[in-house]
Amino acid sequence: MEIWFYRHGMTDANRSGKYIGRTDEPLCPAGAAQLTAVSRQVKRVYVSPLDRAKQTAQILFPLAQQVEVKGLQEMDFGVFEGKNFAQLEHNAAYRAWVESGCEAPCPGGESKQQFTKRTADAFGQLVDEAFLRQEEQLFVVAHGGSIMAALSQFCLPRKPYFEWQTPNGGAWRLNAIQKEWKEQRVLRLLAGPSQLDRRQWDK
C-alpha cells in the first residue's frame, strides 16, 4: 500500500515563526496559492480537524470525502501558543523547554512524548484500517509535528524526530508492506519531502 502524508499549506503564523498547535488558523492567501490540485480521483482523505489541514485537503483533493481524525492535531504548545522565538527568548520556562531538547512538557500543553504517542496511535490505526479494507493507497493531511511524530516511530530508514521536518505544502511518499506492518509496525520511505508547487510564494 502506498501512503502519502502531507503537511498543510502556509499560515500567517507559520510565516512569522510562531508556535501554533491547537490554534485554529486558516491558510494565508499565499499559502493557499502555493497549493494545486493533485488528484480528482481520490475518494477519501484523512485530515486533522483544524482548518488549515482541511483547507489544504480541499485544494489538493477537491472531490474527496474528508474524514477528520482528532489524534492528528498538531502538538499543544500550551503557554507558548501564538508566540515566536523572539517573543519567548527571555522566558525562563521556554528556555528550560528548549534546553531539554523540547522533550519537557510545554507548560499548559503536551510533552513531545505525549504528543508522539497520540499521533502515532492515530496514524497507526489508519494504516491498520486501510489494510483491513484492502486499499492500495492512503492519503493523510495534517501538520509538521504530526508528520515528525508518526514517521519517527514507524518509518525506515530510522531518523530522529526533528529530521522529519517538512515544508508547508510538502509531502512524504511511503510504502506499507502488510506482513512488515503486521509483524514489525514499520513503513518504508519512497520519496519526500517534495514541494507540491515550487513557485516562490514568499517573494
Short mmCIF file of C-alpha atoms in Angstrom, two decimals:
data_model
loop_
_atom_site.label_atom_id
_atom_site.label_comp_id
_atom_site.label_asym_id
_atom_site.label_seq_id
_atom_site.Cartn_x
_atom_site.Cartn_y
_atom_site.Cartn_z
CA MET A 1 0.00 0.00 0.00
CA GLU A 2 1.22 3.47 -0.87
CA ILE A 3 0.82 6.22 1.74
CA TRP A 4 1.01 9.95 1.07
CA PHE A 5 1.43 12.15 4.16
CA TYR A 6 1.03 15.89 3.50
CA ARG A 7 1.71 18.96 5.58
CA HIS A 8 -0.80 21.78 5.29
CA GLY A 9 -0.02 24.98 3.39
CA MET A 10 1.39 28.13 4.94
CA THR A 11 -0.44 30.27 7.52
CA ASP A 12 0.36 33.78 8.72
CA ALA A 13 1.72 32.35 11.98
CA ASN A 14 3.95 29.94 10.07
CA ARG A 15 5.39 32.87 8.15
CA SER A 16 6.28 34.67 11.37
CA GLY A 17 7.69 31.56 13.07
CA LYS A 18 5.01 31.33 15.75
CA TYR A 19 4.11 28.16 17.59
CA ILE A 20 0.57 27.24 16.58
CA GLY A 21 -0.61 23.86 17.72
CA ARG A 22 -4.25 23.92 18.74
CA THR A 23 -4.76 27.44 17.36
CA ASP A 24 -7.26 27.02 14.52
CA GLU A 25 -5.73 29.39 12.00
CA PRO A 26 -6.63 29.19 8.28
CA LEU A 27 -4.23 29.22 5.37
CA CYS A 28 -2.98 32.66 4.41
CA PRO A 29 -3.66 33.71 0.78
CA ALA A 30 -0.07 32.96 -0.22
CA GLY A 31 -0.28 29.56 1.48
CA ALA A 32 -3.40 28.65 -0.48
CA ALA A 33 -1.80 29.89 -3.67
CA GLN A 34 1.20 27.59 -3.17
CA LEU A 35 -1.06 24.53 -3.48
CA THR A 36 -2.51 23.00 -6.62
CA ALA A 37 -4.89 20.08 -7.09
CA VAL A 38 -3.10 16.74 -7.02
CA SER A 39 -5.94 14.43 -7.97
CA ARG A 40 -9.67 14.44 -8.58
CA GLN A 41 -9.76 10.65 -8.36
CA VAL A 42 -9.03 10.26 -4.66
CA LYS A 43 -12.21 9.23 -2.85
CA ARG A 44 -11.15 9.70 0.78
CA VAL A 45 -8.54 11.74 2.63
CA TYR A 46 -7.89 11.71 6.38
CA VAL A 47 -7.35 15.13 7.92
CA SER A 48 -6.59 16.89 11.16
CA PRO A 49 -9.77 18.69 12.29
CA LEU A 50 -8.00 22.07 12.15
CA ASP A 51 -8.99 24.40 9.31
CA ARG A 52 -5.53 24.70 7.75
CA ALA A 53 -5.42 20.93 7.16
CA LYS A 54 -8.99 20.73 5.88
CA GLN A 55 -8.46 23.67 3.51
CA THR A 56 -5.28 22.07 2.18
CA ALA A 57 -7.07 18.77 1.57
CA GLN A 58 -9.88 20.58 -0.24
CA ILE A 59 -7.39 22.17 -2.63
CA LEU A 60 -5.33 19.02 -3.19
CA PHE A 61 -8.24 16.59 -3.47
CA PRO A 62 -11.29 18.67 -4.40
CA LEU A 63 -13.72 15.76 -4.76
CA ALA A 64 -12.54 13.60 -1.88
CA GLN A 65 -14.53 12.87 1.27
CA GLN A 66 -12.69 14.32 4.27
CA VAL A 67 -12.53 12.17 7.40
CA GLU A 68 -11.43 14.10 10.48
CA VAL A 69 -9.03 12.36 12.87
CA LYS A 70 -8.67 14.21 16.17
CA GLY A 71 -5.43 12.42 17.06
CA LEU A 72 -3.68 14.03 14.07
CA GLN A 73 -3.92 17.55 15.54
CA GLU A 74 -0.69 19.45 15.98
CA MET A 75 1.11 19.47 19.34
CA ASP A 76 -0.44 21.59 22.08
CA PHE A 77 2.24 24.19 22.90
CA GLY A 78 0.40 25.48 25.98
CA VAL A 79 1.57 28.93 27.09
CA PHE A 80 3.93 29.14 24.09
CA GLU A 81 0.98 29.15 21.64
CA GLY A 82 0.89 32.15 19.32
CA LYS A 83 4.42 33.33 20.14
CA ASN A 84 7.73 33.03 18.32
CA PHE A 85 11.33 32.71 19.48
CA ALA A 86 11.89 36.47 19.68
CA GLN A 87 8.91 36.83 21.99
CA LEU A 88 9.94 33.90 24.18
CA GLU A 89 13.74 34.04 24.30
CA HIS A 90 13.78 35.66 27.76
CA ASN A 91 11.06 33.38 29.14
CA ALA A 92 12.61 31.01 31.71
CA ALA A 93 10.06 28.26 31.06
CA TYR A 94 10.70 28.45 27.33
CA ARG A 95 14.48 28.37 27.76
CA ALA A 96 14.14 25.30 30.00
CA TRP A 97 11.96 23.62 27.38
CA VAL A 98 14.45 24.30 24.57
CA GLU A 99 17.39 23.18 26.73
CA SER A 100 15.58 19.89 27.34
CA GLY A 101 15.67 19.27 23.59
CA CYS A 102 11.96 20.15 23.57
CA GLU A 103 11.31 16.93 25.50
CA ALA A 104 9.83 18.50 28.62
CA PRO A 105 6.10 19.26 28.71
CA CYS A 106 5.09 22.69 27.45
CA PRO A 107 3.52 24.47 30.43
CA GLY A 108 -0.22 24.02 29.99
CA GLY A 109 0.34 21.80 26.95
CA GLU A 110 1.83 18.47 25.87
CA SER A 111 5.27 16.89 26.09
CA LYS A 112 6.86 15.54 22.92
CA GLN A 113 6.44 12.02 24.29
CA GLN A 114 2.71 12.50 24.90
CA PHE A 115 2.24 14.10 21.50
CA THR A 116 4.22 11.42 19.68
CA LYS A 117 2.20 8.61 21.27
CA ARG A 118 -1.12 10.31 20.50
CA THR A 119 -0.22 10.92 16.88
CA ALA A 120 1.42 7.55 16.28
CA ASP A 121 -1.60 5.76 17.74
CA ALA A 122 -3.98 7.67 15.45
CA PHE A 123 -1.86 7.23 12.34
CA GLY A 124 -1.18 3.57 13.06
CA GLN A 125 -4.90 2.92 13.35
CA LEU A 126 -5.43 4.48 9.90
CA VAL A 127 -2.87 2.11 8.41
CA ASP A 128 -4.48 -0.88 10.17
CA GLU A 129 -7.92 0.05 8.87
CA ALA A 130 -6.67 0.66 5.33
CA PHE A 131 -5.17 -2.84 5.23
CA LEU A 132 -8.44 -4.31 6.54
CA ARG A 133 -10.25 -2.60 3.65
CA GLN A 134 -7.56 -3.88 1.26
CA GLU A 135 -6.89 -0.38 -0.01
CA GLU A 136 -3.96 0.37 -2.29
CA GLN A 137 -3.45 3.98 -1.21
CA LEU A 138 -3.86 6.09 1.92
CA PHE A 139 -3.90 9.90 1.92
CA VAL A 140 -3.37 11.98 5.07
CA VAL A 141 -3.17 15.77 5.53
CA ALA A 142 -2.01 17.07 8.89
CA HIS A 143 0.79 19.13 10.45
CA GLY A 144 4.56 19.32 10.54
CA GLY A 145 4.66 17.96 14.07
CA SER A 146 2.21 15.18 13.24
CA ILE A 147 4.48 14.02 10.44
CA MET A 148 7.60 14.11 12.61
CA ALA A 149 5.86 12.18 15.36
CA ALA A 150 4.45 9.42 13.15
CA LEU A 151 7.42 8.91 10.85
CA SER A 152 9.95 8.91 13.69
CA GLN A 153 8.07 5.95 15.12
CA PHE A 154 7.31 3.90 12.03
CA CYS A 155 9.45 4.79 9.04
CA LEU A 156 12.56 3.08 7.67
CA PRO A 157 15.29 4.18 7.41
CA ARG A 158 15.11 5.32 11.03
CA LYS A 159 15.72 9.01 11.66
CA PRO A 160 15.27 11.17 14.77
CA TYR A 161 12.11 13.22 15.25
CA PHE A 162 13.44 16.57 14.03
CA GLU A 163 14.98 15.07 10.89
CA TRP A 164 11.44 14.51 9.54
CA GLN A 165 10.79 18.24 9.21
CA THR A 166 8.52 19.02 6.27
CA PRO A 167 7.98 22.32 4.44
CA ASN A 168 4.49 23.75 4.19
CA GLY A 169 2.82 22.06 1.24
CA GLY A 170 5.36 19.22 1.32
CA ALA A 171 4.63 15.51 1.30
CA TRP A 172 6.25 12.16 2.06
CA ARG A 173 5.56 9.09 -0.03
CA LEU A 174 5.72 5.82 1.90
CA ASN A 175 5.29 2.13 1.23
CA ALA A 176 3.48 -0.18 3.63
CA ILE A 177 4.01 -3.92 3.19
CA GLN A 178 1.29 -5.77 5.06
CA LYS A 179 3.49 -8.51 6.53
CA GLU A 180 6.11 -5.99 7.71
CA TRP A 181 3.47 -3.73 9.17
CA LYS A 182 1.71 -6.54 10.99
CA GLU A 183 4.88 -8.05 12.44
CA GLN A 184 7.16 -5.01 12.91
CA ARG A 185 4.97 -1.90 12.61
CA VAL A 186 7.28 -0.35 10.04
CA LEU A 187 6.85 1.62 6.82
CA ARG A 188 9.43 2.27 4.11
CA LEU A 189 10.32 5.68 2.73
CA LEU A 190 9.92 6.07 -1.02
CA ALA A 191 10.32 9.83 -1.54
CA GLY A 192 9.97 13.23 0.06
CA PRO A 193 9.54 15.80 1.32
CA SER A 194 8.56 17.09 -2.10
CA GLN A 195 7.03 20.51 -2.61
CA LEU A 196 3.68 20.29 -4.34
CA ASP A 197 4.23 23.60 -6.08
CA ARG A 198 7.68 25.15 -6.19
CA ARG A 199 6.60 28.72 -7.02
CA GLN A 200 8.34 31.23 -4.77
CA TRP A 201 5.18 32.22 -2.91
CA ASP A 202 7.00 34.35 -0.33
CA LYS A 203 8.75 36.75 -2.69
#
